[in-house]
Amino acid sequence: KMQLPAGAATPAPPVGSSLGPHGLNTMDFCKRFNAETASRKGETVPVVVTVYVDKSFDFITKTAPTSELLKKYAKVPKGAKKTGSEIVGTISMSAVDEIVKIKMKDLNAWTIESGRKMIIGSARSLGLSVVE
């Protein structure tokens, strides 16, 4: 598992140090990853790489991290230094619903309501106040 910039992966660490010990061609991975994520430039993309015995591989890209989406929608550069006692911004419930729609396939939730609660919890730990 790695988090890489979309369309800009290089064989340098973390790719080389993660995949190199398994004998994978890191340049081949970078080319395939960059081609698949070229339309998502500017995002951080979590990727899960499966390595096979014959040194071939597959990978699955996920949606952007929740914290990155929350900061984007709330228009704040970074989260709170002291979680729970510092508020760095606000986010509307409609923005939370949009994030839930984006993240639903990667969330460990069965319903939209439970996904909403997960995103609200992440927002609070990031130092964002959720307003109706």
mmCIF file of C-alpha atoms in Angstrom, residues 2 10-22 24 26 29-30:
data_model
loop_
_atom_site.group_PDB
_atom_site.id
_atom_site.type_symbol
_atom_site.label_atom_id
_atom_site.label_comp_id
_atom_site.label_asym_id
_atom_site.label_seq_id
_atom_site.Cartn_x
_atom_site.Cartn_y
_atom_site.Cartn_z
ATOM 1 C CA MET A 2 1.295 3.430 -0.963
ATOM 2 C CA THR A 10 8.880 8.037 -10.008
ATOM 3 C CA PRO A 11 11.087 4.995 -9.298
ATOM 4 C CA ALA A 12 12.579 6.893 -6.359
ATOM 5 C CA PRO A 13 11.268 6.191 -2.853
ATOM 6 C CA PRO A 14 8.589 5.297 -1.840
ATOM 7 C CA VAL A 15 8.010 3.286 -5.042
ATOM 8 C CA GLY A 16 11.547 1.928 -5.400
ATOM 9 C CA SER A 17 11.988 1.052 -1.751
ATOM 10 C CA SER A 18 8.579 -0.669 -1.606
ATOM 11 C CA LEU A 19 8.617 -2.601 -4.874
ATOM 12 C CA GLY A 20 12.344 -3.091 -5.490
ATOM 13 C CA PRO A 21 12.881 -5.774 -2.810
ATOM 14 C CA HIS A 22 10.197 -7.869 -4.531
ATOM 15 C CA LEU A 24 9.547 -5.675 -9.689
ATOM 16 C CA THR A 26 9.634 -0.049 -10.812
ATOM 17 C CA PHE A 29 4.891 0.269 -12.494
ATOM 18 C CA CYS A 30 5.435 4.040 -12.670
#
